XYZ file of C-alpha atoms in Angstrom:
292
model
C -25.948 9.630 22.185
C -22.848 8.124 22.370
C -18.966 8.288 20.701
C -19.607 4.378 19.765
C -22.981 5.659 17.728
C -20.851 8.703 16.442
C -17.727 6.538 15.171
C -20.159 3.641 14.063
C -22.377 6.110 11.528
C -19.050 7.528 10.205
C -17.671 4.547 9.179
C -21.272 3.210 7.109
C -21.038 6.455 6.116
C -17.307 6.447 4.685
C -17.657 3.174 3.280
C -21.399 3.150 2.186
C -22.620 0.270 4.037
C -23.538 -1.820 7.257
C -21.345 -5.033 6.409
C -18.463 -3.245 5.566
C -19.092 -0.683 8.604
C -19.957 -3.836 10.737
C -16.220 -5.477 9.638
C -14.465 -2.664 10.083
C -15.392 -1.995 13.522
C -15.018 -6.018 14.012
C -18.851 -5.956 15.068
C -22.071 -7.951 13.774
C -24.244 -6.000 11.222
C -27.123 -6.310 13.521
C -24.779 -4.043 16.051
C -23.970 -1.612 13.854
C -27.736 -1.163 12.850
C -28.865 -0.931 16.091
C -26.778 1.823 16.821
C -27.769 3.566 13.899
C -31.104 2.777 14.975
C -30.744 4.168 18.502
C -28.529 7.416 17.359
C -31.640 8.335 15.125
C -33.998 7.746 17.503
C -31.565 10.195 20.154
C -31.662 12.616 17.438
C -35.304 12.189 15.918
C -34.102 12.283 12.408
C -33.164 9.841 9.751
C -30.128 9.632 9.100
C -29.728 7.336 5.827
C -32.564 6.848 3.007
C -32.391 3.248 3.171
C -33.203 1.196 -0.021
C -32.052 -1.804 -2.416
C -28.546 -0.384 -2.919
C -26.018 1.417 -0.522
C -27.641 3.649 2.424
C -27.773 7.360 1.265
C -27.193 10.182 3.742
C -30.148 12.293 4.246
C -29.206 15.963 4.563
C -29.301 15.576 8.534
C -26.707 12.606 7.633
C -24.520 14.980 5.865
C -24.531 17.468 8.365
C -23.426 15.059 10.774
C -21.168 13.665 9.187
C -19.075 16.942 9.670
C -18.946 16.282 12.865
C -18.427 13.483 13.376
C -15.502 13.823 11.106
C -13.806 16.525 13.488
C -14.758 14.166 16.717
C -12.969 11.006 15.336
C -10.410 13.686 14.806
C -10.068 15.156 18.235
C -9.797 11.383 19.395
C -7.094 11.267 17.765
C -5.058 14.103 18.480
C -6.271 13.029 22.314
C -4.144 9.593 21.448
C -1.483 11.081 19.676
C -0.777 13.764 21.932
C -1.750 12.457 25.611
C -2.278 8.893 25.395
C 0.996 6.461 25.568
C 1.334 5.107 21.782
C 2.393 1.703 23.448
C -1.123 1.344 24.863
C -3.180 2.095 21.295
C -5.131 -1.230 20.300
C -6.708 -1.739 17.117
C -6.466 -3.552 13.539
C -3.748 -1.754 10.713
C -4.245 -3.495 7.767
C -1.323 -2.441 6.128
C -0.481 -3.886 1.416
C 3.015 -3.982 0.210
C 4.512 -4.666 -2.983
C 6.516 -7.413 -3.379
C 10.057 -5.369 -4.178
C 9.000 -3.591 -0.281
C 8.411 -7.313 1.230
C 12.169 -8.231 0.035
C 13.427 -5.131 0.936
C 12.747 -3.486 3.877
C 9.266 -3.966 5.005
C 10.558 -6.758 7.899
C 12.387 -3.278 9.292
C 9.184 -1.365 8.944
C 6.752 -3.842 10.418
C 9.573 -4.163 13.726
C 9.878 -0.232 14.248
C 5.914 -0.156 13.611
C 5.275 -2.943 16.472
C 8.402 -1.312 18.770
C 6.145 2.126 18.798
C 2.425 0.089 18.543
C 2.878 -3.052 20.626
C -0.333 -3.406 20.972
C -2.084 -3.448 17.584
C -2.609 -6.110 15.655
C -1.198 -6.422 12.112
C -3.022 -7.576 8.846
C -0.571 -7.971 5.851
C -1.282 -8.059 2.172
C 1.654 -8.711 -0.165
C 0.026 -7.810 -3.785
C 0.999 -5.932 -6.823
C 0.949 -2.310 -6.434
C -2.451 -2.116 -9.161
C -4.433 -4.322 -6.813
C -3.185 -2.905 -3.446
C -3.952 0.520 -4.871
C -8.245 -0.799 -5.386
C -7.626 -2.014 -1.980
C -7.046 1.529 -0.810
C -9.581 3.227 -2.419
C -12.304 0.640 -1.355
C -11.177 0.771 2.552
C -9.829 -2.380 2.460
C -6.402 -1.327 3.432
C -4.923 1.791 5.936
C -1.473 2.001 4.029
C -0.029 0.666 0.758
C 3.724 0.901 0.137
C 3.108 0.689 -3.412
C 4.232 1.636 -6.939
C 3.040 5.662 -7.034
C 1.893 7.969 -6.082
C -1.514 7.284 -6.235
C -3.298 10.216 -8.439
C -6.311 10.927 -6.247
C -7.597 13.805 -4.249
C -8.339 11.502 -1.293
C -5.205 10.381 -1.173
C -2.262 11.758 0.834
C 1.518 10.165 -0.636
C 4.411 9.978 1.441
C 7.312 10.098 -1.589
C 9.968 6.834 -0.209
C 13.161 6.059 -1.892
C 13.233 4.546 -5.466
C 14.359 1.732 -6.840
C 17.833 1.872 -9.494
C 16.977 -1.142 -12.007
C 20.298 -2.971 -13.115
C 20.098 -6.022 -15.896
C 21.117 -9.213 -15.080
C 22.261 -12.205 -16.345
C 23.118 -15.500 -15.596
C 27.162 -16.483 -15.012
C 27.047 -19.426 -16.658
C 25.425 -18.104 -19.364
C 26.957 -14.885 -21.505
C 24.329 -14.440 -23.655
C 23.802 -10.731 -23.803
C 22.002 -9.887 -27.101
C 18.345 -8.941 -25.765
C 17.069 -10.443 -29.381
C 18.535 -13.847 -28.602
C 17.492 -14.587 -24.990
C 13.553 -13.850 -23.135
C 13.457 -10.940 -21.347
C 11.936 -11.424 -17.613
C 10.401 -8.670 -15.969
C 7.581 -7.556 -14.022
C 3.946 -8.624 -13.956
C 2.112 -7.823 -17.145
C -0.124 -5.510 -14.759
C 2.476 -3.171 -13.601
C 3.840 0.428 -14.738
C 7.685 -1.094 -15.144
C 6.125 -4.133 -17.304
C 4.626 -1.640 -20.162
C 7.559 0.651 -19.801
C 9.760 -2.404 -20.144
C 7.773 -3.785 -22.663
C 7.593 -0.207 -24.860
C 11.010 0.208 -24.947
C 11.814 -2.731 -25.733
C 9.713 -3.147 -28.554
C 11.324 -0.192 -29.909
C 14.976 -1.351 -29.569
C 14.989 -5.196 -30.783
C 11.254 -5.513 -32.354
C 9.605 -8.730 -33.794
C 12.484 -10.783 -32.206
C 11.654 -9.528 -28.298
C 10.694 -12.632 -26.302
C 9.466 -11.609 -22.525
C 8.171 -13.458 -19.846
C 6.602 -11.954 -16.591
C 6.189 -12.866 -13.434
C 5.133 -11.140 -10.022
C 7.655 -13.466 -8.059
C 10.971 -11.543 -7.681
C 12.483 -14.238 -5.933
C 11.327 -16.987 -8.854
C 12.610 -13.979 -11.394
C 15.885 -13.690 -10.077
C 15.908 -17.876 -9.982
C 14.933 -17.485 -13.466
C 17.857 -15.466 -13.892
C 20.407 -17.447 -11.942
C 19.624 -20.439 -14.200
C 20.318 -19.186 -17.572
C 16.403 -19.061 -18.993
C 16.087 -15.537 -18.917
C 18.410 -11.884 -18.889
C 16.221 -8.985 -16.893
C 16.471 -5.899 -14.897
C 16.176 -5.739 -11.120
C 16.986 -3.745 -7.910
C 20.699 -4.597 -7.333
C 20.030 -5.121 -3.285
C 17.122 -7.869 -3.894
C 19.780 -9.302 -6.423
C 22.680 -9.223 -4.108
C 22.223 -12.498 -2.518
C 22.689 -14.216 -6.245
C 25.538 -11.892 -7.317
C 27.328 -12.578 -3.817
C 26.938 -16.384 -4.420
C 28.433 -15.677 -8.018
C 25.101 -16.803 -9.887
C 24.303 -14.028 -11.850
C 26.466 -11.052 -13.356
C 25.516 -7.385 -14.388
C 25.493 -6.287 -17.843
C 24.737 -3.490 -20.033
C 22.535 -3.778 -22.846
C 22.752 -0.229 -23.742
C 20.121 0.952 -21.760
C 19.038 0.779 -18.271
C 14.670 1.361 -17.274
C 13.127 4.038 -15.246
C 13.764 3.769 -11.626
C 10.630 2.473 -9.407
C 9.176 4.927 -7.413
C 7.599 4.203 -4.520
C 5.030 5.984 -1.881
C 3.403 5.021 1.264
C -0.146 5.993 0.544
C -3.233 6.540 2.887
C -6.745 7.992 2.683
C -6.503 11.779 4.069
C -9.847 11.762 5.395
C -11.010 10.725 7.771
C -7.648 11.445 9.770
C -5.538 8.496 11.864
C -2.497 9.839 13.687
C -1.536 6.068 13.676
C -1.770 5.637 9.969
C -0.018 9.309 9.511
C 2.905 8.065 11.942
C 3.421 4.628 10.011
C 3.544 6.231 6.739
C 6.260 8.391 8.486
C 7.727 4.993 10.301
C 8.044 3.512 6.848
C 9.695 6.380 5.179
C 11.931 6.963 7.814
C 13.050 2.909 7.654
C 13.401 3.009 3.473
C 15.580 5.943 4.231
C 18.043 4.359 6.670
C 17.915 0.832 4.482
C 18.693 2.812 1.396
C 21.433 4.086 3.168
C 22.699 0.809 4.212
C 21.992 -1.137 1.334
C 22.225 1.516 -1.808
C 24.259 4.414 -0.789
């Protein structure tokens, strides 16, 4: 019996099959059965009730699964604690709203690569519904997404909101919310239907709106007289700077965005722990610099 066969039936087990076990570990499906095959055999139990659908643990499964749990778990206190971070190897696959991607997430990903030279980085730039399926299926080790995610799997590292100003273009004054679209959001998002709600409430059958998950396109939007909408002044600053756009106040200004770097809490990752703690750490000091 080996770690390899230990770490391998976790992960079928934690994500309910071979070929997403096999990608995870970045081996063939053939590989990953065989070791499954050969830790069974070492043990003289089954392990999984294989069938049409997704490999079920037997009850010897489930009782090894414990284990395994607090081995993977040791391994990584051993890293965390003993081993020199520099020298950890591996895949983070690692989603980010877009509001994060203009923000700071270029001061994250440095300060995560500074500490982890060594691992590799896969980044997904999404919207914050979509990265949070990604997390629940496996698919991702950390979102920086719209939260907190509402799940008992799932630990949330709280990160600095988002103050939503309105904007509107220089060249045109046009103010009146009942007169001119409204940009905002993708239709998918929380600040879209909040948006959209109060909206409804305040200037009714008039309300024109037109979404979009491209901030940068949004703010062009903005900049060119089509649209009025509200964004994070330091995404906007670029525009305002250049004397493009203007502030205004139409009487009422949306919810701030809150944010969270979310993870799976089992099973544990010092890595993924210490980048959620990276990234918090980095919002904090550009919040700082760019808000405060």
């Amino acid at each position: 019996m080996t770690f390899d066969q230990i770490k391998t039936f976790l992960w079928v087990a934690r994500l309910g099959g071979f070929r997403k076990a096999a990608e995870r570990l970045n081996l063939s499906q053939p590989a990953v059965s065989t070791r499954i095959s050969n830790l069974e055999q070492e043990l003289r139990v089954p392990l999984f009730e294989r069938g049409m659908g997704e490999p079920v643990l037997t009850k010897h499964g489930a009782l090894l699964l414990s284990y395994a749990e607090q081995m993977l778990f040791v391994e990584e206190e051993i890293k965390q604690r003993v081993a020199n971070p520099s020298e950890t190897e591996g895949l983070f696959r690692v989603g980010a709203s877009e509001t994060i991607a203009q923000a700071w997430l270029p001061d994250f990903l440095k300060a995560f690569s500074e500490k982890y030279p060594r691992v590799s980085v896969d980044l997904t730039v999404d919207i914050s519904l979509n990265l949070r399926a990604d997390l629940l299926e496996r698919k991702l080790d950390l979102a920086l997404l719209m939260g907190p995610i509402s799940e008992f799997s799932i630990e949330n590292v709280v990160l600095p909101p988002f103050d939503l100003h309105w904007y509107r273009a220089k060249s045109n004054p046009q103010e009146d919310l009942s007169k001119i679209p409204i940009i905002s959001y993708s239709s998918q998002t929380r600040p879209h239907r909040e948006l959209m709600s109060e909206l409804s409430r305040r200037v009714g059958p008039k309300l024109r709106v037109y979404s979009s998950a491209s901030l940068s396109a949004s703010l062009k939007m903005i900049a060119a007289g089509i649209a009025v909408g509200p964004y994070p002044r330091a995404l906007a600053n670029d525009l305002l700077s250049a004397g493009q756009i203007v502030e205004f106040d139409p009487g009422f200004r949306p919810t701030p965005l809150a944010f969270t770097a979310s993870y799976l809490s089992e099973p544990r990752s010092f890595l993924i722990e210490t980048s959620a703690e990276i990234a918090r750490s980095v919002a904090q000091d550009w919040d700082v610099q760019n808000i405060g």
